PDB file of C-alpha atoms in Angstrom:
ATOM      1  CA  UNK A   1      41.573   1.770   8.622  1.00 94.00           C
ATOM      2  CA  UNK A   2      39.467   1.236   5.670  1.00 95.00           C
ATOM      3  CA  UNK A   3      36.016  -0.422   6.332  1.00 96.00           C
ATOM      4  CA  UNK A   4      33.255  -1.380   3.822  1.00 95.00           C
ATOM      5  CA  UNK A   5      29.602  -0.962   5.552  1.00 95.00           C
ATOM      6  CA  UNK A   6      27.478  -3.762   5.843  1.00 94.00           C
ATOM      7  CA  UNK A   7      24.380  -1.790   7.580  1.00 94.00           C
ATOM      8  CA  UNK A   8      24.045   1.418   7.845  1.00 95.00           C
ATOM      9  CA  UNK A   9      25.534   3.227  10.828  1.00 93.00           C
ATOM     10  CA  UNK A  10      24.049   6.444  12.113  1.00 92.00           C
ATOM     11  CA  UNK A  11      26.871   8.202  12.834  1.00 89.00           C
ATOM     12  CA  UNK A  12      29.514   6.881   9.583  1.00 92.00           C
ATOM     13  CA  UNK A  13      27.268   6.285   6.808  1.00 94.00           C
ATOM     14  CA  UNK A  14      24.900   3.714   4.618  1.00 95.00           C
ATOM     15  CA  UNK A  15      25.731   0.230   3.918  1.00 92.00           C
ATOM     16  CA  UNK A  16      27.659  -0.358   1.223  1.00 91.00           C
ATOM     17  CA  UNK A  17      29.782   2.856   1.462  1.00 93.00           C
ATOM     18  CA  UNK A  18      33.682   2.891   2.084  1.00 94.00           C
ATOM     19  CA  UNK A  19      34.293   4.991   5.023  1.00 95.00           C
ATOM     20  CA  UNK A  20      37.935   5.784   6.946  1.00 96.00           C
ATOM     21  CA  UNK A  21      37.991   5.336  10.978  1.00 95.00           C
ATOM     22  CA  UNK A  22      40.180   4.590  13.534  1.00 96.00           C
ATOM     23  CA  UNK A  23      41.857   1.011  13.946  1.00 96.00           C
ATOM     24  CA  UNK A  24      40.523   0.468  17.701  1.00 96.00           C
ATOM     25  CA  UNK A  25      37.102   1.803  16.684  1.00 95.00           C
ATOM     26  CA  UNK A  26      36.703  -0.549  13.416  1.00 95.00           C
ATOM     27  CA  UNK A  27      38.030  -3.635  15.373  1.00 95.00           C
ATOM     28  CA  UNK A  28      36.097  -3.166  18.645  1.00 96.00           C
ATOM     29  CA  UNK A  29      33.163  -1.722  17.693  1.00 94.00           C
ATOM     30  CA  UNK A  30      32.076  -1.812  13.795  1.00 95.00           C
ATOM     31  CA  UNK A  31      34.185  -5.481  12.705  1.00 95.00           C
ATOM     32  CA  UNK A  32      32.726  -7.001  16.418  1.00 96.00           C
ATOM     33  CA  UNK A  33      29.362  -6.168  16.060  1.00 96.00           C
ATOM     34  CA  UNK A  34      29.425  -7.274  12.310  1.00 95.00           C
ATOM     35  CA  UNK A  35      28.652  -3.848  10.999  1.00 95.00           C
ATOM     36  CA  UNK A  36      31.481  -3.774   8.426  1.00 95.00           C
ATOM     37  CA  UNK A  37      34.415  -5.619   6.859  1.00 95.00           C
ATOM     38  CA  UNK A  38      38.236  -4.001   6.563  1.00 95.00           C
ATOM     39  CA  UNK A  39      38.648  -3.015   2.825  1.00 95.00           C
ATOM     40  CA  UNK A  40      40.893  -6.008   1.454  1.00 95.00           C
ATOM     41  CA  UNK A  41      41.019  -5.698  -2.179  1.00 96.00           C
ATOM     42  CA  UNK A  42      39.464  -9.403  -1.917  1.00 97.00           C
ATOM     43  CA  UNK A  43      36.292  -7.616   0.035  1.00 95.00           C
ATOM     44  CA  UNK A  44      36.096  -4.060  -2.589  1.00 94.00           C
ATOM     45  CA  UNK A  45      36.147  -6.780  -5.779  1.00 96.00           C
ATOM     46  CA  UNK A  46      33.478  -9.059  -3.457  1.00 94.00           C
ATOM     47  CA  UNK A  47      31.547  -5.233  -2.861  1.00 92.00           C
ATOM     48  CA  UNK A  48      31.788  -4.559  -6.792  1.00 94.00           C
ATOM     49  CA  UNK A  49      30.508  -7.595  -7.925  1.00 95.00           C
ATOM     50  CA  UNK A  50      27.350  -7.104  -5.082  1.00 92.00           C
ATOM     51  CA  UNK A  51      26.426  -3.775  -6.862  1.00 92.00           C
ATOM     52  CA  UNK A  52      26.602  -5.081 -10.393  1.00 95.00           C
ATOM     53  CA  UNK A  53      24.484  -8.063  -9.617  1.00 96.00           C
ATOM     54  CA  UNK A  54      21.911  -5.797  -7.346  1.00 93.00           C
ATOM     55  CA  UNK A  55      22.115  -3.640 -10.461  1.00 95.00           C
ATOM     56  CA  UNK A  56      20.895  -6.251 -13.119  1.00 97.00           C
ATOM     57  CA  UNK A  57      18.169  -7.698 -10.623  1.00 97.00           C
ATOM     58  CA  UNK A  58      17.091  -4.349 -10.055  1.00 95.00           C
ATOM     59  CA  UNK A  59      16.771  -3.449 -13.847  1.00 96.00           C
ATOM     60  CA  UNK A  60      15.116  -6.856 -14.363  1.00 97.00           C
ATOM     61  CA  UNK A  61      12.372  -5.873 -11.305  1.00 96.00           C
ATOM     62  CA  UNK A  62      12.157  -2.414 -13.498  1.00 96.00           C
ATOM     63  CA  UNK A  63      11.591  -3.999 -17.010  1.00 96.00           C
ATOM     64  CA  UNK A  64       9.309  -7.172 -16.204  1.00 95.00           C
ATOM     65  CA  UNK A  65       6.798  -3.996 -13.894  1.00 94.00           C
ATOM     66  CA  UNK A  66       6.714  -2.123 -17.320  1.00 95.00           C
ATOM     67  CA  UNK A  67       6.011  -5.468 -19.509  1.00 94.00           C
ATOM     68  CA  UNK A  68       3.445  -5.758 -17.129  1.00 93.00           C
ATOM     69  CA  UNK A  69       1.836  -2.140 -16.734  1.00 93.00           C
ATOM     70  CA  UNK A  70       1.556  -2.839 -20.915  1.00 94.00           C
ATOM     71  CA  UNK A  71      -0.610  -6.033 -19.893  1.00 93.00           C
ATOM     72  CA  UNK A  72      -2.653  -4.295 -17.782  1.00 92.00           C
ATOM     73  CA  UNK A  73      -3.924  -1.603 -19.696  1.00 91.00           C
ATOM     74  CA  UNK A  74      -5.318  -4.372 -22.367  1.00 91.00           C
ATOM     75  CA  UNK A  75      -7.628  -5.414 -19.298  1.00 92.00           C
ATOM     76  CA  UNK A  76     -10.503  -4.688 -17.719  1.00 93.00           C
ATOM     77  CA  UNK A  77     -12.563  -5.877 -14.513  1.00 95.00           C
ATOM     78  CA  UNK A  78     -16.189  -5.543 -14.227  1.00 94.00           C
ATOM     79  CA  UNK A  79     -17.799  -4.754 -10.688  1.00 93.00           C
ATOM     80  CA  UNK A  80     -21.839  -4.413 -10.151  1.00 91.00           C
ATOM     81  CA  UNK A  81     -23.788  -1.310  -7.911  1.00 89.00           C
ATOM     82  CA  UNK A  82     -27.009  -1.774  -7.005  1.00 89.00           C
ATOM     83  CA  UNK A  83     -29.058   1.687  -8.020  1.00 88.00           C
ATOM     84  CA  UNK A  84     -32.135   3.156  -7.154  1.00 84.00           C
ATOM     85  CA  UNK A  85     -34.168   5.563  -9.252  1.00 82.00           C
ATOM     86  CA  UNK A  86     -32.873   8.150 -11.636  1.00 78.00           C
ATOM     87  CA  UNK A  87     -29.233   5.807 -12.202  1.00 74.00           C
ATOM     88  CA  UNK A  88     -28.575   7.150  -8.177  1.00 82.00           C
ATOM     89  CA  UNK A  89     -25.936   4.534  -6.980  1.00 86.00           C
ATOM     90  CA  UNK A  90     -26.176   2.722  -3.332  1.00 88.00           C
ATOM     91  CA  UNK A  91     -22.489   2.873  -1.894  1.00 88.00           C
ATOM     92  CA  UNK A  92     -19.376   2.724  -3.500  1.00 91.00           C
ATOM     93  CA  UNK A  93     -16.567   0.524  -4.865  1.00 92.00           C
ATOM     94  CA  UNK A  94     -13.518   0.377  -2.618  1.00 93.00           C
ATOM     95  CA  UNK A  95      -9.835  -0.446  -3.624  1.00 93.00           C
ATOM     96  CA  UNK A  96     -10.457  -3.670  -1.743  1.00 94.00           C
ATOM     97  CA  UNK A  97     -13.471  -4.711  -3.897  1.00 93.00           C
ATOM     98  CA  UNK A  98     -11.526  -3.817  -7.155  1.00 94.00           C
ATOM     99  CA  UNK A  99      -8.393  -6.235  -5.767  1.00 94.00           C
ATOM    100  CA  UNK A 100     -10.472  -8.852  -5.182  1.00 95.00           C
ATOM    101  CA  UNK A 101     -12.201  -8.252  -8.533  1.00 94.00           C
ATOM    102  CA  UNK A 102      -8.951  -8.737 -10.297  1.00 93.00           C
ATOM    103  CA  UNK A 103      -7.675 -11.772  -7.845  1.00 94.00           C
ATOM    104  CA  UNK A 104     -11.548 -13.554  -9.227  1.00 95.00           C
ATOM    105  CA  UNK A 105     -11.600 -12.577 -12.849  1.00 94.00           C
ATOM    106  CA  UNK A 106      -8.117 -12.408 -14.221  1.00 93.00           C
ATOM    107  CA  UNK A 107      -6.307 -14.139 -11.786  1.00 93.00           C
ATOM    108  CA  UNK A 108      -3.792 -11.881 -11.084  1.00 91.00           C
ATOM    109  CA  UNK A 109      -2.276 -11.051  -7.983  1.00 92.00           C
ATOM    110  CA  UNK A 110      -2.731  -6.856  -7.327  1.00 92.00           C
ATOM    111  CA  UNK A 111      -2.745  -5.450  -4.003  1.00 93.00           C
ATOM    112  CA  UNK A 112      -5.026  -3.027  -2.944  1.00 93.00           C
ATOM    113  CA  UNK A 113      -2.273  -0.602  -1.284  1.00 94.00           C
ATOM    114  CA  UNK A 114      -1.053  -0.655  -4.907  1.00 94.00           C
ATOM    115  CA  UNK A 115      -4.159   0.783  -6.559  1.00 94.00           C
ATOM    116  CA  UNK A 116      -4.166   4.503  -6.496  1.00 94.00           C
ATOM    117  CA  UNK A 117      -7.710   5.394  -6.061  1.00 91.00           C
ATOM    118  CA  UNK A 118      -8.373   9.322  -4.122  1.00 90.00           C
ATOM    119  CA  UNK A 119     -11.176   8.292  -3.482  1.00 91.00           C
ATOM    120  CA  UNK A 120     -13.571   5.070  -3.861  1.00 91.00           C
ATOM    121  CA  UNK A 121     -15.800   4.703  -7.216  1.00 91.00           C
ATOM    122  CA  UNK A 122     -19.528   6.366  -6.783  1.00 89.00           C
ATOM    123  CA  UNK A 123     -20.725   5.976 -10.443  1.00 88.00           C
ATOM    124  CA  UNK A 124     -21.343   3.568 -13.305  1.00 90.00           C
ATOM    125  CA  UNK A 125     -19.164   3.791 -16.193  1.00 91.00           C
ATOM    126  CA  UNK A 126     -15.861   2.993 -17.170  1.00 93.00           C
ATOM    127  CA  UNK A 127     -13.174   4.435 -14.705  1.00 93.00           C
ATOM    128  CA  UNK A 128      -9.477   4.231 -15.004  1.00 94.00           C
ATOM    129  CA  UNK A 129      -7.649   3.122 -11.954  1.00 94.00           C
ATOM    130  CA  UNK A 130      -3.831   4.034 -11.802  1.00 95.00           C
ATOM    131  CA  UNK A 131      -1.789   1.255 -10.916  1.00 94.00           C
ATOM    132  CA  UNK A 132       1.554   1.274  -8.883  1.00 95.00           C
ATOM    133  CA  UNK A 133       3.592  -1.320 -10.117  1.00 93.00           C
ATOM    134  CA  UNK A 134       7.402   0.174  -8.945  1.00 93.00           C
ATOM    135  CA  UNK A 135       8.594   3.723  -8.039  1.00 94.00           C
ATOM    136  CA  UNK A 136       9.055   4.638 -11.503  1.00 94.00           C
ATOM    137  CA  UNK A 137       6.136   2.226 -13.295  1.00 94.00           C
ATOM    138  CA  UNK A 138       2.044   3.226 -13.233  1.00 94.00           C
ATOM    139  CA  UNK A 139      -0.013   1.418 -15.295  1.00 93.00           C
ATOM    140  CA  UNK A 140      -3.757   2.087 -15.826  1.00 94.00           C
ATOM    141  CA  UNK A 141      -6.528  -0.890 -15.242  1.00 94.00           C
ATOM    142  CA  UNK A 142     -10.167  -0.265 -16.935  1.00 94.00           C
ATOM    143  CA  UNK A 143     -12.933  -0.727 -14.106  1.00 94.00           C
ATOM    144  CA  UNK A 144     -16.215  -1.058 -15.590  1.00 94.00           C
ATOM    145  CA  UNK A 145     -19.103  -0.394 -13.263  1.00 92.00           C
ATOM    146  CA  UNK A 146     -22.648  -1.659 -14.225  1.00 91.00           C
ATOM    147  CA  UNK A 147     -26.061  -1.459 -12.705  1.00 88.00           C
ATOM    148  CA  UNK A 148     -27.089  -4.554 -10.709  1.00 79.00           C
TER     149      UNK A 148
END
């Protein structure tokens, strides 16, 4: 019998696949347990259409996180160190600080897991912080550092 995945099973395959099995095993176990549906040409055109419209949204997610990486890089957020003598800087700025920054000054909505800092900001200056917006979409915001 002919089953279309709605989870993933460990041992068949990932959701959304087509996979072959025995009829006791796809009507006790995999149909029961609402881990898949029998192939019916009514379920494979309801599967299609799923994957086309997953497909568009997807595309959409892809296209408004590269309209906005474009937005981003015309921005920039301006954080204060305090210094002692000879410009030496007392602590650092953190990826926290710099989301909260953003959240405060353009009102935008960036978590700090997003912001791809190696390590937190120890000088003044203008630093470029790479921004992950989606798997395939970085954008760059300015972070200007001044003297408090």
């Amino acid at each position: 019998m002919k089953v279309i995945l709605l989870e993933d099973v460990k041992t068949l395959g990932k959701k959304g696949q087509i996979v072959d099995i025995s009829d006791g095993y796809a009507r006790n176990v995999i149909i029961a347990k609402k881990l898949g549906l029998e192939a019916t040409p009514k379920n494979l055109n309801d599967l299609k259409l799923k994957k086309a419209n997953e497909e568009k949204v997807a595309q959409e997610v892809y296209e408004a996180a590269q309209a906005f990486a474009k937005d981003l890089e015309s921005k920039q957020v301006i954080l204060t160190l305090k210094t002692g003598e000879g410009g030496k800087t007392f602590g650092s700025v953190s990826s926290k600080e710099i989301s909260e920054a953003v959240k405060k000054q353009l009102n935008l909505d960036i978590d700090k897991k997003k912001l791809q800092l190696s390590e937190p900001i120890r000088n003044l200056g203008v630093t470029l912080v790479p921004v992950r917006l989606h798997p395939k979409v970085t954008g760059t915001l300015k972070v200007w550092v001044k003297e408090a």
